[in-house]
Amino acid sequence: MTKAFDIIQAPIITEKTMGLKENFNKYTFKVAKTANKVEIKNAVEEIFKVKVLSVATINVLPKRKRVGKYEGFKPAYKKAICKLADGDKIDAFEI
């Protein structure tokens, strides 16, 4: 089994994810592409010491980008939205 810090790569902090956090107590993370929902749940609970109720995963496809005459792609990644139990919160998302 992989370590928790290998599964959870980074928090995703945007206006939309902050709305999810404030209204529904859902936190969004960039996770390893090979991680499944059970591994993500266990990693979040281990790192942040909270109770995770559910996990939704999304495979974000590569996005085409162009700079001048050069074309390329932004890399694909996997995103996880974790719903926490009432009363739990993650302080790392506070700005």
Short mmCIF file of N, CA and C in Angstrom, two decimals, residues 2-95:
data_model
loop_
_atom_site.label_atom_id
_atom_site.label_comp_id
_atom_site.label_asym_id
_atom_site.label_seq_id
_atom_site.Cartn_x
_atom_site.Cartn_y
_atom_site.Cartn_z
N THR A 2 0.44 2.27 -0.70
CA THR A 2 1.22 3.50 -0.78
C THR A 2 0.96 4.37 0.43
N LYS A 3 1.80 5.33 0.63
CA LYS A 3 1.67 6.23 1.77
C LYS A 3 0.61 7.28 1.49
N ALA A 4 0.07 7.84 2.54
CA ALA A 4 -1.01 8.83 2.42
C ALA A 4 -0.56 10.07 1.67
N PHE A 5 0.68 10.50 1.88
CA PHE A 5 1.16 11.70 1.21
C PHE A 5 1.47 11.46 -0.26
N ASP A 6 1.60 10.20 -0.68
CA ASP A 6 1.74 9.89 -2.11
C ASP A 6 0.39 9.95 -2.80
N ILE A 7 -0.68 9.68 -2.08
CA ILE A 7 -2.03 9.67 -2.67
C ILE A 7 -2.57 11.09 -2.78
N ILE A 8 -2.53 11.87 -1.69
CA ILE A 8 -3.01 13.25 -1.71
C ILE A 8 -1.86 14.14 -2.16
N GLN A 9 -1.97 14.73 -3.36
CA GLN A 9 -0.87 15.51 -3.90
C GLN A 9 -0.98 17.00 -3.55
N ALA A 10 -2.18 17.57 -3.66
CA ALA A 10 -2.32 19.01 -3.40
C ALA A 10 -3.80 19.34 -3.22
N PRO A 11 -4.09 20.39 -2.44
CA PRO A 11 -5.48 20.87 -2.40
C PRO A 11 -5.77 21.69 -3.65
N ILE A 12 -7.02 21.69 -4.06
CA ILE A 12 -7.44 22.53 -5.19
C ILE A 12 -8.24 23.68 -4.59
N ILE A 13 -7.70 24.89 -4.72
CA ILE A 13 -8.32 26.06 -4.13
C ILE A 13 -8.75 27.01 -5.24
N THR A 14 -10.05 27.03 -5.52
CA THR A 14 -10.64 27.95 -6.49
C THR A 14 -11.90 28.53 -5.86
N GLU A 15 -12.53 29.46 -6.56
CA GLU A 15 -13.77 30.03 -6.04
C GLU A 15 -14.86 28.96 -5.90
N LYS A 16 -14.93 28.06 -6.88
CA LYS A 16 -15.94 27.01 -6.85
C LYS A 16 -15.72 26.03 -5.69
N THR A 17 -14.47 25.63 -5.46
CA THR A 17 -14.20 24.70 -4.38
C THR A 17 -14.38 25.36 -3.01
N MET A 18 -14.12 26.66 -2.92
CA MET A 18 -14.36 27.35 -1.65
C MET A 18 -15.86 27.42 -1.36
N GLY A 19 -16.69 27.56 -2.40
CA GLY A 19 -18.14 27.51 -2.22
C GLY A 19 -18.60 26.15 -1.74
N LEU A 20 -18.02 25.09 -2.29
CA LEU A 20 -18.35 23.73 -1.82
C LEU A 20 -17.96 23.56 -0.35
N LYS A 21 -16.81 24.11 0.01
CA LYS A 21 -16.33 23.98 1.40
C LYS A 21 -17.26 24.70 2.37
N GLU A 22 -17.66 25.91 2.03
CA GLU A 22 -18.49 26.71 2.93
C GLU A 22 -19.93 26.21 3.02
N ASN A 23 -20.49 25.79 1.90
CA ASN A 23 -21.91 25.42 1.87
C ASN A 23 -22.17 23.95 2.20
N PHE A 24 -21.29 23.05 1.77
CA PHE A 24 -21.57 21.62 1.89
C PHE A 24 -20.51 20.84 2.66
N ASN A 25 -19.48 21.51 3.19
CA ASN A 25 -18.40 20.87 3.93
C ASN A 25 -17.70 19.82 3.06
N LYS A 26 -17.43 20.17 1.78
CA LYS A 26 -16.74 19.30 0.84
C LYS A 26 -15.40 19.93 0.49
N TYR A 27 -14.34 19.11 0.51
CA TYR A 27 -13.00 19.57 0.22
C TYR A 27 -12.47 18.87 -1.03
N THR A 28 -11.71 19.59 -1.85
CA THR A 28 -11.25 19.08 -3.13
C THR A 28 -9.74 18.94 -3.13
N PHE A 29 -9.26 17.79 -3.63
CA PHE A 29 -7.83 17.51 -3.67
C PHE A 29 -7.43 16.98 -5.04
N LYS A 30 -6.19 17.25 -5.42
CA LYS A 30 -5.58 16.59 -6.57
C LYS A 30 -4.94 15.32 -6.02
N VAL A 31 -5.27 14.17 -6.61
CA VAL A 31 -4.81 12.89 -6.08
C VAL A 31 -4.07 12.10 -7.15
N ALA A 32 -3.41 11.03 -6.73
CA ALA A 32 -2.70 10.15 -7.65
C ALA A 32 -3.70 9.49 -8.61
N LYS A 33 -3.28 9.32 -9.86
CA LYS A 33 -4.18 8.76 -10.87
C LYS A 33 -4.57 7.32 -10.57
N THR A 34 -3.74 6.60 -9.84
CA THR A 34 -4.01 5.19 -9.57
C THR A 34 -4.79 4.96 -8.28
N ALA A 35 -5.06 6.03 -7.52
CA ALA A 35 -5.74 5.89 -6.23
C ALA A 35 -7.23 5.64 -6.43
N ASN A 36 -7.80 4.78 -5.57
CA ASN A 36 -9.24 4.55 -5.61
C ASN A 36 -9.90 5.29 -4.43
N LYS A 37 -11.22 5.21 -4.35
CA LYS A 37 -11.96 5.98 -3.34
C LYS A 37 -11.62 5.56 -1.92
N VAL A 38 -11.43 4.28 -1.69
CA VAL A 38 -11.11 3.79 -0.34
C VAL A 38 -9.75 4.31 0.10
N GLU A 39 -8.75 4.26 -0.79
CA GLU A 39 -7.42 4.76 -0.47
C GLU A 39 -7.44 6.26 -0.21
N ILE A 40 -8.22 7.01 -0.99
CA ILE A 40 -8.32 8.45 -0.81
C ILE A 40 -8.96 8.76 0.53
N LYS A 41 -10.03 8.05 0.87
CA LYS A 41 -10.71 8.25 2.16
C LYS A 41 -9.76 8.00 3.32
N ASN A 42 -9.04 6.88 3.28
CA ASN A 42 -8.11 6.55 4.35
C ASN A 42 -6.97 7.56 4.45
N ALA A 43 -6.49 8.06 3.31
CA ALA A 43 -5.40 9.03 3.32
C ALA A 43 -5.84 10.36 3.92
N VAL A 44 -7.03 10.85 3.56
CA VAL A 44 -7.53 12.11 4.12
C VAL A 44 -7.77 11.97 5.62
N GLU A 45 -8.34 10.86 6.04
CA GLU A 45 -8.58 10.65 7.47
C GLU A 45 -7.26 10.57 8.24
N GLU A 46 -6.25 9.94 7.67
CA GLU A 46 -4.96 9.80 8.34
C GLU A 46 -4.21 11.13 8.43
N ILE A 47 -4.21 11.89 7.34
CA ILE A 47 -3.44 13.14 7.31
C ILE A 47 -4.10 14.23 8.16
N PHE A 48 -5.41 14.43 8.00
CA PHE A 48 -6.08 15.56 8.62
C PHE A 48 -6.87 15.21 9.88
N LYS A 49 -6.93 13.93 10.25
CA LYS A 49 -7.63 13.49 11.47
C LYS A 49 -9.10 13.93 11.48
N VAL A 50 -9.80 13.66 10.38
CA VAL A 50 -11.22 13.98 10.24
C VAL A 50 -11.96 12.72 9.81
N LYS A 51 -13.30 12.76 9.85
CA LYS A 51 -14.14 11.64 9.41
C LYS A 51 -14.70 11.96 8.03
N VAL A 52 -14.38 11.14 7.04
CA VAL A 52 -14.85 11.33 5.66
C VAL A 52 -16.09 10.48 5.46
N LEU A 53 -17.18 11.11 5.00
CA LEU A 53 -18.43 10.40 4.75
C LEU A 53 -18.47 9.81 3.34
N SER A 54 -18.05 10.58 2.34
CA SER A 54 -18.09 10.08 0.96
C SER A 54 -16.98 10.72 0.14
N VAL A 55 -16.63 10.04 -0.96
CA VAL A 55 -15.60 10.53 -1.87
C VAL A 55 -16.14 10.41 -3.29
N ALA A 56 -16.01 11.50 -4.06
CA ALA A 56 -16.33 11.48 -5.49
C ALA A 56 -15.04 11.76 -6.25
N THR A 57 -14.78 10.99 -7.31
CA THR A 57 -13.56 11.19 -8.08
C THR A 57 -13.89 11.60 -9.50
N ILE A 58 -13.02 12.42 -10.08
CA ILE A 58 -13.18 12.92 -11.44
C ILE A 58 -11.84 12.83 -12.14
N ASN A 59 -11.81 12.25 -13.33
CA ASN A 59 -10.61 12.25 -14.16
C ASN A 59 -10.67 13.48 -15.05
N VAL A 60 -9.77 14.43 -14.81
CA VAL A 60 -9.72 15.67 -15.58
C VAL A 60 -8.86 15.41 -16.81
N LEU A 61 -9.42 15.64 -17.98
CA LEU A 61 -8.73 15.36 -19.24
C LEU A 61 -7.70 16.44 -19.54
N PRO A 62 -6.69 16.12 -20.39
CA PRO A 62 -5.70 17.14 -20.74
C PRO A 62 -6.35 18.26 -21.54
N LYS A 63 -5.85 19.46 -21.32
CA LYS A 63 -6.42 20.64 -21.97
C LYS A 63 -5.41 21.18 -22.97
N ARG A 64 -5.86 21.49 -24.17
CA ARG A 64 -4.99 22.03 -25.21
C ARG A 64 -4.66 23.48 -24.92
N LYS A 65 -3.39 23.82 -24.97
CA LYS A 65 -2.93 25.18 -24.75
C LYS A 65 -2.02 25.60 -25.89
N ARG A 66 -2.00 26.90 -26.16
CA ARG A 66 -1.17 27.41 -27.23
C ARG A 66 -0.49 28.68 -26.75
N VAL A 67 0.82 28.77 -26.99
CA VAL A 67 1.58 29.98 -26.70
C VAL A 67 2.30 30.37 -27.99
N GLY A 68 1.78 31.41 -28.63
CA GLY A 68 2.34 31.79 -29.92
C GLY A 68 2.09 30.70 -30.96
N LYS A 69 3.16 30.28 -31.61
CA LYS A 69 3.01 29.23 -32.63
C LYS A 69 3.15 27.82 -32.05
N TYR A 70 3.45 27.71 -30.76
CA TYR A 70 3.66 26.41 -30.13
C TYR A 70 2.38 25.91 -29.50
N GLU A 71 2.09 24.63 -29.74
CA GLU A 71 0.92 24.00 -29.15
C GLU A 71 1.34 22.88 -28.23
N GLY A 72 0.51 22.63 -27.22
CA GLY A 72 0.79 21.54 -26.32
C GLY A 72 -0.44 21.27 -25.48
N PHE A 73 -0.27 20.46 -24.45
CA PHE A 73 -1.36 20.09 -23.58
C PHE A 73 -0.97 20.31 -22.13
N LYS A 74 -1.94 20.75 -21.32
CA LYS A 74 -1.76 20.72 -19.88
C LYS A 74 -1.98 19.28 -19.45
N PRO A 75 -1.27 18.81 -18.45
CA PRO A 75 -1.37 17.39 -18.10
C PRO A 75 -2.73 17.02 -17.50
N ALA A 76 -3.12 15.77 -17.71
CA ALA A 76 -4.34 15.24 -17.10
C ALA A 76 -4.05 14.90 -15.65
N TYR A 77 -5.09 14.93 -14.81
CA TYR A 77 -4.94 14.57 -13.40
C TYR A 77 -6.26 14.05 -12.87
N LYS A 78 -6.24 13.52 -11.66
CA LYS A 78 -7.43 13.00 -11.00
C LYS A 78 -7.76 13.91 -9.83
N LYS A 79 -9.04 14.21 -9.68
CA LYS A 79 -9.52 15.11 -8.64
C LYS A 79 -10.48 14.33 -7.75
N ALA A 80 -10.42 14.60 -6.44
CA ALA A 80 -11.30 13.94 -5.48
C ALA A 80 -12.01 15.00 -4.65
N ILE A 81 -13.33 14.84 -4.49
CA ILE A 81 -14.13 15.72 -3.64
C ILE A 81 -14.58 14.88 -2.44
N CYS A 82 -14.12 15.30 -1.26
CA CYS A 82 -14.39 14.54 -0.03
C CYS A 82 -15.39 15.29 0.83
N LYS A 83 -16.49 14.62 1.20
CA LYS A 83 -17.48 15.21 2.11
C LYS A 83 -17.13 14.77 3.52
N LEU A 84 -16.99 15.76 4.42
CA LEU A 84 -16.63 15.48 5.80
C LEU A 84 -17.87 15.45 6.69
N ALA A 85 -17.73 14.82 7.83
CA ALA A 85 -18.81 14.77 8.82
C ALA A 85 -19.04 16.17 9.38
N ASP A 86 -20.26 16.40 9.89
CA ASP A 86 -20.58 17.69 10.48
C ASP A 86 -19.67 17.97 11.66
N GLY A 87 -19.16 19.19 11.74
CA GLY A 87 -18.27 19.58 12.83
C GLY A 87 -16.80 19.42 12.49
N ASP A 88 -16.47 18.62 11.48
CA ASP A 88 -15.07 18.46 11.06
C ASP A 88 -14.72 19.52 10.04
N LYS A 89 -13.47 19.97 10.07
CA LYS A 89 -12.99 20.89 9.05
C LYS A 89 -11.49 20.72 8.92
N ILE A 90 -10.96 21.16 7.78
CA ILE A 90 -9.54 21.07 7.50
C ILE A 90 -8.99 22.50 7.51
N ASP A 91 -8.04 22.77 8.41
CA ASP A 91 -7.50 24.11 8.55
C ASP A 91 -6.56 24.51 7.43
N ALA A 92 -6.07 23.54 6.65
CA ALA A 92 -5.12 23.85 5.57
C ALA A 92 -5.78 24.66 4.46
N PHE A 93 -7.11 24.65 4.38
CA PHE A 93 -7.81 25.39 3.34
C PHE A 93 -8.06 26.84 3.70
N GLU A 94 -7.78 27.23 4.93
CA GLU A 94 -8.01 28.62 5.36
C GLU A 94 -6.90 29.50 4.80
N ILE A 95 -7.30 30.63 4.23
CA ILE A 95 -6.32 31.56 3.64
C ILE A 95 -6.18 32.77 4.54
#
